[in-house]
Coordinates of C-alpha atoms and ligand atoms in Angstrom, one line a residue:
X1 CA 34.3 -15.6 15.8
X2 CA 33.8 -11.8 15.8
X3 CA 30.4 -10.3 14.1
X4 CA 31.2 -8.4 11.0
X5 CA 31.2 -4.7 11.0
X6 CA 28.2 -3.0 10.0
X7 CA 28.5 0.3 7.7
X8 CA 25.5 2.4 6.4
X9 CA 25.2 5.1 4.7
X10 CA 22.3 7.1 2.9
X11 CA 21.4 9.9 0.7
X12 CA 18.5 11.5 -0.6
X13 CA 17.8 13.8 -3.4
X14 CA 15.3 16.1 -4.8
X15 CA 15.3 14.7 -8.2
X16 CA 14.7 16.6 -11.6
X17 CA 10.5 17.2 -11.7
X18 CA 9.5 18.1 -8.0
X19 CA 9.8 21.0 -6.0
X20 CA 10.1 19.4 -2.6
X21 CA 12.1 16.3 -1.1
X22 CA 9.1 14.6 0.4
X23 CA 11.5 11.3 1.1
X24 CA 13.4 10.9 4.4
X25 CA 15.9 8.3 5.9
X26 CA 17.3 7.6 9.0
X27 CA 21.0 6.0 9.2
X28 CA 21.9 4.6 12.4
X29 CA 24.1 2.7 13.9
X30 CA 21.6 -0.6 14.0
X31 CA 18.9 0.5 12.5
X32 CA 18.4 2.2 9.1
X33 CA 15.1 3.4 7.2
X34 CA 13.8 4.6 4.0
X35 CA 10.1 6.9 4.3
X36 CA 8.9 8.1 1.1
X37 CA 6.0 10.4 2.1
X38 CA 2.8 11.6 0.1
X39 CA 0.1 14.0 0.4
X40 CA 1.4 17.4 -1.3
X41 CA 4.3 19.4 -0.1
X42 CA 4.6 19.5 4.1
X43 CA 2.0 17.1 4.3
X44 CA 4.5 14.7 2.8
X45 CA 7.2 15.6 4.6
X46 CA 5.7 15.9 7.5
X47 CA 4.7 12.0 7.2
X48 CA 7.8 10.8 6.5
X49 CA 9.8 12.7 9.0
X50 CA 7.4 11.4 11.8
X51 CA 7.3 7.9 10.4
X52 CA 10.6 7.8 11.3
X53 CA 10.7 8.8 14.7
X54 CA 9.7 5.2 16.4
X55 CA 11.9 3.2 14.1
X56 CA 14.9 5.9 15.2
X57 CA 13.9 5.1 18.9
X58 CA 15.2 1.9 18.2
X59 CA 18.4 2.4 17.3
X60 CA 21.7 1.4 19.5
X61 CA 19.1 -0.7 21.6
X62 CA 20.0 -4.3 22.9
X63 CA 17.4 -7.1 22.7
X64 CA 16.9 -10.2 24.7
X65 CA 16.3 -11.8 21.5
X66 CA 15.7 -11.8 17.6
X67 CA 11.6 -12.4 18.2
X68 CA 11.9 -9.3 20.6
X69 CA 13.6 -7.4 18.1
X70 CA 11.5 -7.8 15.2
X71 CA 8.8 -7.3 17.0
X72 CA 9.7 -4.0 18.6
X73 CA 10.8 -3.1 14.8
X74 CA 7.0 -4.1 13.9
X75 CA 5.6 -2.2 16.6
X76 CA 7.6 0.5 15.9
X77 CA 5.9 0.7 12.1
X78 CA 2.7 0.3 13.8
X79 CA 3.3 3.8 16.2
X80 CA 4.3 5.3 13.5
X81 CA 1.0 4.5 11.5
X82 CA -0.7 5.8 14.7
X83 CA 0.9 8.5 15.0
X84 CA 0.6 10.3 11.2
X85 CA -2.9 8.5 10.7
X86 CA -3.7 10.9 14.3
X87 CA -2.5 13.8 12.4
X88 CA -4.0 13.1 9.4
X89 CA -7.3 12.8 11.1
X90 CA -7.1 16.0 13.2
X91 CA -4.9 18.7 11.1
X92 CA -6.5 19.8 8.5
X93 CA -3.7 20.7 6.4
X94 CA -2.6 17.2 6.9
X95 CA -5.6 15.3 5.7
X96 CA -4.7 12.5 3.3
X97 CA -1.2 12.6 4.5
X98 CA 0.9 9.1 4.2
X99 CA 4.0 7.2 3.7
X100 CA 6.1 4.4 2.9
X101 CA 8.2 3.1 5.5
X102 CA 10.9 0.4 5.2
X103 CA 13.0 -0.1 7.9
X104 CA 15.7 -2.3 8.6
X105 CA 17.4 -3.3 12.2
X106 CA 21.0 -5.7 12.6
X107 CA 20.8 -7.5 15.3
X108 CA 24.6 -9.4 16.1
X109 CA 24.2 -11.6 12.3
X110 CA 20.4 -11.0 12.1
X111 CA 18.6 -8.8 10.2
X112 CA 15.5 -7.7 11.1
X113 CA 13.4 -5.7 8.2
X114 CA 9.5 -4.0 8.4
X115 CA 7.3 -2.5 5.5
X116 CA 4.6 -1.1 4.2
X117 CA 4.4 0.5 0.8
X118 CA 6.3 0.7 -2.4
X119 CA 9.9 1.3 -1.3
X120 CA 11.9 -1.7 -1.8
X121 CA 14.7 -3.5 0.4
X122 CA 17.5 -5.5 -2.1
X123 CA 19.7 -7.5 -0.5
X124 CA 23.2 -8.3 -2.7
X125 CA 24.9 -11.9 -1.6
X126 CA 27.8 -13.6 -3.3
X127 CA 26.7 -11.9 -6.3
X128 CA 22.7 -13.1 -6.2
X129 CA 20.5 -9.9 -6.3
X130 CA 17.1 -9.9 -5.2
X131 CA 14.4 -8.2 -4.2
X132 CA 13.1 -8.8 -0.3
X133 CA 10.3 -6.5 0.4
X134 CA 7.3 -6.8 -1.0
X135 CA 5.5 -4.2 -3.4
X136 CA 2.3 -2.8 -1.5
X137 CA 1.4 -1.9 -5.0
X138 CA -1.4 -2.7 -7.6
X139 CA 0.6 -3.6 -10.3
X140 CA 2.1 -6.2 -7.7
X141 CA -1.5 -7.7 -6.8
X142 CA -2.1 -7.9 -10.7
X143 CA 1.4 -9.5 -11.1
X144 CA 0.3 -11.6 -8.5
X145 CA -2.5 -12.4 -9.8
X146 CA -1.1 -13.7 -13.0
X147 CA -2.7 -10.9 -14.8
X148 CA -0.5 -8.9 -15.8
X149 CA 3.7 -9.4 -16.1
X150 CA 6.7 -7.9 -14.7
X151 CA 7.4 -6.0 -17.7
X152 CA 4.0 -4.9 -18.5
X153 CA 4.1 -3.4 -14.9
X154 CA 6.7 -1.0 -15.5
X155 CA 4.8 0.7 -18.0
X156 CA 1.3 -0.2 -16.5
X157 CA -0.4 3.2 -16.0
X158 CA -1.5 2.5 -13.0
X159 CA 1.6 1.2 -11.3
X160 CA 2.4 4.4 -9.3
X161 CA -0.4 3.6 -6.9
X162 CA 0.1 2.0 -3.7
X163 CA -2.3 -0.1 -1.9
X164 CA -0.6 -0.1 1.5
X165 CA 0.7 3.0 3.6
X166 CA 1.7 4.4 6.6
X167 CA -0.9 6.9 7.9
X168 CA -4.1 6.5 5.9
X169 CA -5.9 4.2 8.1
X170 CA -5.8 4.1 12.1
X171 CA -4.6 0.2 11.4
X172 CA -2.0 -1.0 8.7
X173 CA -0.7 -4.4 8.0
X174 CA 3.1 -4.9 8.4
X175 CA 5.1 -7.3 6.8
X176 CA 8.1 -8.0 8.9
X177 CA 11.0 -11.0 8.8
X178 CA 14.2 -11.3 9.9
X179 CA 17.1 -13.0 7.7
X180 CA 20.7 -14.2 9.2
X181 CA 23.1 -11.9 8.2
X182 CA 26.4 -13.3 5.6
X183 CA 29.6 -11.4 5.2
X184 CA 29.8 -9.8 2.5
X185 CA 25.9 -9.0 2.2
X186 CA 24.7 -5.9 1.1
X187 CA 21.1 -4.1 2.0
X188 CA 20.0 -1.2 -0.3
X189 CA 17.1 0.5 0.8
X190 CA 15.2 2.8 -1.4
X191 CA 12.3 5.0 -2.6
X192 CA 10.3 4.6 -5.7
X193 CA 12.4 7.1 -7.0
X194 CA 15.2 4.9 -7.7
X195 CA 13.5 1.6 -8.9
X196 CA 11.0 3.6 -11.1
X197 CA 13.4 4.9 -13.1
X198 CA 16.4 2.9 -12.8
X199 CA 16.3 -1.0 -13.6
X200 CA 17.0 -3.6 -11.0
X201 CA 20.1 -5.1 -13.1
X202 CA 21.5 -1.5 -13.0
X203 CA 21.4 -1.5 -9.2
X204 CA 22.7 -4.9 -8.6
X205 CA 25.6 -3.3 -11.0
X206 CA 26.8 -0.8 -9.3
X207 CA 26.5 -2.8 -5.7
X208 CA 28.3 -5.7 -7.4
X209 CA 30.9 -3.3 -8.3
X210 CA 32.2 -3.3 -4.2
X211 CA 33.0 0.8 -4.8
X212 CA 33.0 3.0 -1.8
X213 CA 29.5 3.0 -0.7
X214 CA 29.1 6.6 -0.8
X215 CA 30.2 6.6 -4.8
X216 CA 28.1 3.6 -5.2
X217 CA 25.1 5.7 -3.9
X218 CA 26.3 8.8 -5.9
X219 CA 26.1 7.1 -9.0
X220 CA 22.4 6.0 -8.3
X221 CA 20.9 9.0 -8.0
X222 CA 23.1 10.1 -11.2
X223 CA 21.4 7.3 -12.7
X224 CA 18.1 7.8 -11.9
X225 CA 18.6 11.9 -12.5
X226 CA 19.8 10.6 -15.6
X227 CA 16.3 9.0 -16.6
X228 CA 14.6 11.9 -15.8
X229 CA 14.8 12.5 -11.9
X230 CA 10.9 12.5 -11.6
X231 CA 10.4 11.8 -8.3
X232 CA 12.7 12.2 -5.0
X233 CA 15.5 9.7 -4.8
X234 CA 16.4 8.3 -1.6
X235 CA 19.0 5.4 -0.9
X236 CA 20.4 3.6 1.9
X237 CA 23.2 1.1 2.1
X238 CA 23.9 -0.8 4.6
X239 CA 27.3 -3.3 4.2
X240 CA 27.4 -6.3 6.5
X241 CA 31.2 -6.5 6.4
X242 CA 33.6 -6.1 3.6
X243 CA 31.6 -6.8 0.3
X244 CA 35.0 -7.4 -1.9
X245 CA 36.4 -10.2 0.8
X246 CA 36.5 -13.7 -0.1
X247 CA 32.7 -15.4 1.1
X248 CA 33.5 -17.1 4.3
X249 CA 32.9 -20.7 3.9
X250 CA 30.2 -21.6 1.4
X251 CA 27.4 -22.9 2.9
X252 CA 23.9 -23.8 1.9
X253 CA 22.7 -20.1 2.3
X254 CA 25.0 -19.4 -0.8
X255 CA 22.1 -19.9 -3.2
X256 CA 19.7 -17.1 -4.1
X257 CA 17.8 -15.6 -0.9
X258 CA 14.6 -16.9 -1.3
X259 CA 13.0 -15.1 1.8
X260 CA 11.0 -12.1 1.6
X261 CA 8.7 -10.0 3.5
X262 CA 5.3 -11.6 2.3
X263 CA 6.0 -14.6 4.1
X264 CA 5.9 -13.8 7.0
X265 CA 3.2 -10.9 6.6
X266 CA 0.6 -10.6 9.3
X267 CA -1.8 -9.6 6.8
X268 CA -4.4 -12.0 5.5
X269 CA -3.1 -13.0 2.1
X270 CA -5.7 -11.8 -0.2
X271 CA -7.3 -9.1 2.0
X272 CA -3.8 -7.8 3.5
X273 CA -2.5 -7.7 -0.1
X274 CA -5.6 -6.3 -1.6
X275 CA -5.6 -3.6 0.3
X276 CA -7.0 -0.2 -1.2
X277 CA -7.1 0.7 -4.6
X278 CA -7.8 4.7 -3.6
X279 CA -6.5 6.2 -7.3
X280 CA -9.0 3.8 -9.4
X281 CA -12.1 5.0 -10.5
X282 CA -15.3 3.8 -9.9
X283 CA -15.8 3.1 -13.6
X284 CA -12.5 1.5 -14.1
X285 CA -11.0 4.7 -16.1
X286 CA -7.1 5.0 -15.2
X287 CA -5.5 8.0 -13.3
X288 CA -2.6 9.7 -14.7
X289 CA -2.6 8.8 -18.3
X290 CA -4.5 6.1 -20.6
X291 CA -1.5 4.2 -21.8
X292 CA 2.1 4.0 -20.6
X293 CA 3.1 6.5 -22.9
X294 CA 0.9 8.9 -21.6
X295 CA 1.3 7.7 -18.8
X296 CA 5.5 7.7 -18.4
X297 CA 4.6 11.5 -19.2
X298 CA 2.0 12.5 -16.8
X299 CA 1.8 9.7 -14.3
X300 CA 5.2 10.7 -13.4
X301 CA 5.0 14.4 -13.4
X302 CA 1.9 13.8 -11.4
X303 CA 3.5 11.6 -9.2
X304 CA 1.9 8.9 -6.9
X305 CA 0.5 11.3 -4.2
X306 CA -1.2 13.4 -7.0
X307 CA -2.6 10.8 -8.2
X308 CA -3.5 8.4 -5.4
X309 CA -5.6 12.2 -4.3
X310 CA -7.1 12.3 -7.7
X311 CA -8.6 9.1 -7.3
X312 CA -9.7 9.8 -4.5
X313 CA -11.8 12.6 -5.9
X314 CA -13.0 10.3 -8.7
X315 CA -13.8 7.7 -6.3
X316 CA -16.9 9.5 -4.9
X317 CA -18.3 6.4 -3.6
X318 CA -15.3 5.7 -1.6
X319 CA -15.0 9.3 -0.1
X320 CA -15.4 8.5 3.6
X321 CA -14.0 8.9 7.4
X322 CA -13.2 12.5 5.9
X323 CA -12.0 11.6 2.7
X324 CA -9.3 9.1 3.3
X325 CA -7.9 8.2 0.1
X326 CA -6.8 4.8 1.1
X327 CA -9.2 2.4 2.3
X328 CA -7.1 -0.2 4.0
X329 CA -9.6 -3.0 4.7
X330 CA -12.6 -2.1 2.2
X331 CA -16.0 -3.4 2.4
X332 CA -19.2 -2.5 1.0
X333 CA -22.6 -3.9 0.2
X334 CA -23.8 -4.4 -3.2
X335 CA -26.1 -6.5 -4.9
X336 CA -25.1 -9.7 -7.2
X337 CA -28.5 -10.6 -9.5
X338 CA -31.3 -9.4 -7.0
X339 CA -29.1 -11.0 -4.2
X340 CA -27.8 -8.5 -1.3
X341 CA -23.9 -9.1 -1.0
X342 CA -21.0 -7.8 1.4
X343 CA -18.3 -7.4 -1.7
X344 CA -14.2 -6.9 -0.4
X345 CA -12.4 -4.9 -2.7
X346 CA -13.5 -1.8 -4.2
X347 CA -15.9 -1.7 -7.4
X348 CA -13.6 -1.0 -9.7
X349 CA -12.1 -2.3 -12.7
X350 CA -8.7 -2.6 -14.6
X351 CA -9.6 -3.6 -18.0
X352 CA -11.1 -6.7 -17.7
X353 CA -10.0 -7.3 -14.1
X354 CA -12.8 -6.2 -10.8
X355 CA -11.0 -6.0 -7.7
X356 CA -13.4 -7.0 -5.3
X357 CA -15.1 -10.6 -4.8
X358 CA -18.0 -11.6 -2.4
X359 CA -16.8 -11.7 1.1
X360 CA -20.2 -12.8 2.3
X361 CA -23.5 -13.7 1.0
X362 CA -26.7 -12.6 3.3
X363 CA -30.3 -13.6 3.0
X364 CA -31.5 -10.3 1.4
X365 CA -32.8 -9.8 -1.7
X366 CA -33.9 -6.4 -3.5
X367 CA -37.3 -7.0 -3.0
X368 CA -37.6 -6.7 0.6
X369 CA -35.7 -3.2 0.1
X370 CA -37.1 0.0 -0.2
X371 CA -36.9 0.7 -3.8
X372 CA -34.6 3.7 -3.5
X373 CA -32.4 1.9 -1.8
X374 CA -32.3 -0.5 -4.4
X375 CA -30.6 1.9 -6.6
X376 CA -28.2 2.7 -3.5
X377 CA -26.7 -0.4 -3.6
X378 CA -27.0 -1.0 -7.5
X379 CA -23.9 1.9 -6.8
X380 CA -22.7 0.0 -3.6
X381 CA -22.9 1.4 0.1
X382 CA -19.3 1.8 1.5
X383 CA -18.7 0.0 4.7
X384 CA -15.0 0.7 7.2
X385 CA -14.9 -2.9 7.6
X386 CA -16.9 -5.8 7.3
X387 CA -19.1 -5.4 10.8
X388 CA -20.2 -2.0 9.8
X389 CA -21.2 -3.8 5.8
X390 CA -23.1 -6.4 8.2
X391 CA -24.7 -3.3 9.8
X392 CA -25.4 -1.5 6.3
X393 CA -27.3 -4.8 5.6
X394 CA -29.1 -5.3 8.7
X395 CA -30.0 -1.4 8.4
X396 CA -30.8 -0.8 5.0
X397 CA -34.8 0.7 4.6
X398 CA -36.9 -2.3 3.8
X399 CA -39.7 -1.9 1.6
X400 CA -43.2 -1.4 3.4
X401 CA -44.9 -4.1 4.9
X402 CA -48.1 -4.5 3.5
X403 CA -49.7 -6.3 6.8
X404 CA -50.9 -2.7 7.9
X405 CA -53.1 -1.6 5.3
X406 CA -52.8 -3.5 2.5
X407 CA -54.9 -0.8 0.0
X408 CA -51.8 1.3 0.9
X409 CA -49.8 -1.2 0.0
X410 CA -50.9 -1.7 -3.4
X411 CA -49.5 2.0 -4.6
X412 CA -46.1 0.9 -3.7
X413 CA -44.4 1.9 -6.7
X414 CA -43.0 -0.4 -8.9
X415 CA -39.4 -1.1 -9.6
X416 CA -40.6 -0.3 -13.1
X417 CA -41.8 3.7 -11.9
X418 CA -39.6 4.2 -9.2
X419 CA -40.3 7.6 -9.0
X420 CA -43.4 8.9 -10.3
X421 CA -45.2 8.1 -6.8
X422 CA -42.9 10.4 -5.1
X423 CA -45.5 13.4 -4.7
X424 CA -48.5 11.7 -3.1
X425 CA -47.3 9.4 -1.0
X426 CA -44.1 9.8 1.8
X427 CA -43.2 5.9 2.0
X428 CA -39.8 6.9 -0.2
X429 CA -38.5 7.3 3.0
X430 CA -35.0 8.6 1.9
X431 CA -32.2 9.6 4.2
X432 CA -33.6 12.5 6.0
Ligands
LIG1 MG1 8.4 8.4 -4.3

């Protein structure tokens, strides 16, 4: 039984709104991805051209098996996440650089797919459309979450911001599964610039439709041009075999694909999915736009990058490791009642929604704490991960111990004056 031919093909285009194509694809002959980068004009592109590079290593290679393969395909992501986050971290000009990355590898009748971010893998069989990547996004936690609903996240205000990327943090999470190939199947990869605009029904439309892929791509980006072009548009289709020939025999496979990238995720569930919320604001305000009509204005003009950097500005308490805008595992230590607490998440709001929870408790109350410290941690102390939060704790200025000289002791202010005692007396030892 011969393997089915594989045919790709891509394209990528500027859109309507921005100035730059920030996107970039690699088409192979096995392997085939989709970057979509962020971080302002070069930066961007910059990302998402050298994203690519370890995933276009790949291609034409032969592998002892499929666990091999998708494993050199997840490694691959992973090199690439250490290579932009290295750049990030020592070019200026390149600071709070990122990207998506979705690849995709065939493998004899396997597929092999790794992601991070909010570009999406479809795969089209016998007709059944469905989505196999997973969002990285916020609007997919919340949807997740049962808070909010598919439809209310495409008009969420927030829903541009991605909580998972390549190149904000020295370590990412990968999702990364591999699939058995039918004939007949069709993989679209894409950007954000397609699905934003254009609606998944649309898609599966024009792939149902069995047209030469080129025209099939052409008319997506027509499409999504159509709806306004906001954002770069970048699509690749890969065929697995001749979509329009009969389905081989009908086997149990036939029913909608099921699988997707989440399962088998190396991330933690909630922490791996949680990620970073680096556009939201400390007080729960939204970035780019109040409501989605605002929003389907400015959020889009702004675009994700924008905004994801706006946060970041708004997010004073989060600006660390050189202003990172993407905190991929984050930590800090807050209080919960007069109780000391290592909190995951970030402390923020959406609505009525906090996205952070207690990770771990600790034996610390505010009283033992230097009263200005207090008030540090009423604001929350940012930790990189949950060590250095146990180190915050262990660290944190503790209020004088009266043993010494207990007369001294008494003109401790009171939580009720903080401040007043700050002229005659040094004990507010503050970070000097
Ligand atoms: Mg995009």
């Amino acid at each position: 039984m011969t393997v089915p031919e594989v045919f790709a093909t891509g394209t990528s285009d500027v859109g309507r709104v921005r100035e730059a194509n920030e996107d970039d694809l690699f088409v192979g002959t096995s392997v085939v991805a989709v970057a979509d980068g962020m971080g302002g004009h070069l930066a961007g592109e910059v990302a998402s051209a050298t994203a690519l590079e370890p995933v276009r290593a790949l291609d034409g290679k032969v592998f002892a098996d499929p666990e091999s393969a998708l494993s050199s395909l997840r490694d691959a992501v992973v090199e690439a996440n250490a290579t932009v986050s290295r750049m990030a971290a020592d070019e200026p000009t390149y600071r709070g650089m990122g990207t998506t990355l979705t690849a995709a590898m065939v493998e004899g009748r396997r597929l092999h797919l790794a992601h991070v971010g909010d570009s999406r893998a479809y795969l089209l069989r016998q007709g059944s459309f469905s989505q196999v990547t997973d969002d990285h996004t916020l609007v997919q936690h919340l949807i997740d979450e049962g808070q909010i609903t598919v439809e209310e996240a495409a008009t969420h205000p927030q829903r541009s911001i991605i909580t998972r990327a390549i190149g904000v943090s020295p370590e990412v999470d990968v999702d990364a599964v591999s699939l058995d190939l039918e004939e007949g199947d069709q993989l679209l990869l894409c950007s954000d610039g397609l699905t934003g605009v254009v609606p998944d029904e649309r898609i599966a439309e024009e792939l149902r439709s069995g047209d030469a892929p080129q025209a099939t791509l052409d008319r997506l980006v027509e499409a999504a041009n159509e709806a306004g072009g906001p954002d770069n548009i970048t699509i690749v289709l890969l065929r697995y075999g001749d979509p329009q020939a009969p389905p081989a025999a009908t086997t149990a496979s036939s029913a909608p694909v099921r699988i997707g990238t989440r399962d088998e995720s190396s991330g933690e569930d909630w922490a791996g999915r949680l990620g970073a919320y680096g556009a939201l604001t400390r007080d729960g305000a939204t970035v780019g736009g109040t409501d989605a009509e605002e929003s389907a204005g400015i959020g889009r003009v702004l675009g994700r990058a924008t905004a994801v950097l706006l946060g970041v500005a708004l997010l004073a308490g989060l600006a660390f490791l050189g202003g990172r805008f993407l905190l991929d595992r984050s930590f800090y230590v807050g209080l919960e009642g007069d109780d000391v607490v290592i909190y995951q998440g970030v402390d923020a709001e959406v609505g009525p929604f906090t996205l952070n929870r207690v990770a771990e408790r600790t034996e610390v109350t505010v009283d033992e704490l230097a009263p200005f410290y207090v008030s540090v941690l009423e604001d929350g102390a940012q930790a990189t991960d949950l060590q250095d939060a146990r180190r915050i704790v262990d660290g944190a200025p503790r209020r004088e111990e009266p043993d010494d000289d207990p007369a001294e002791a008494d003109d401790v202010p009171s939580s009720a004056d903080p401040d007043d005692g700050a002229d005659d007396e040094d004990d507010e030892d503050g970070p000097s």
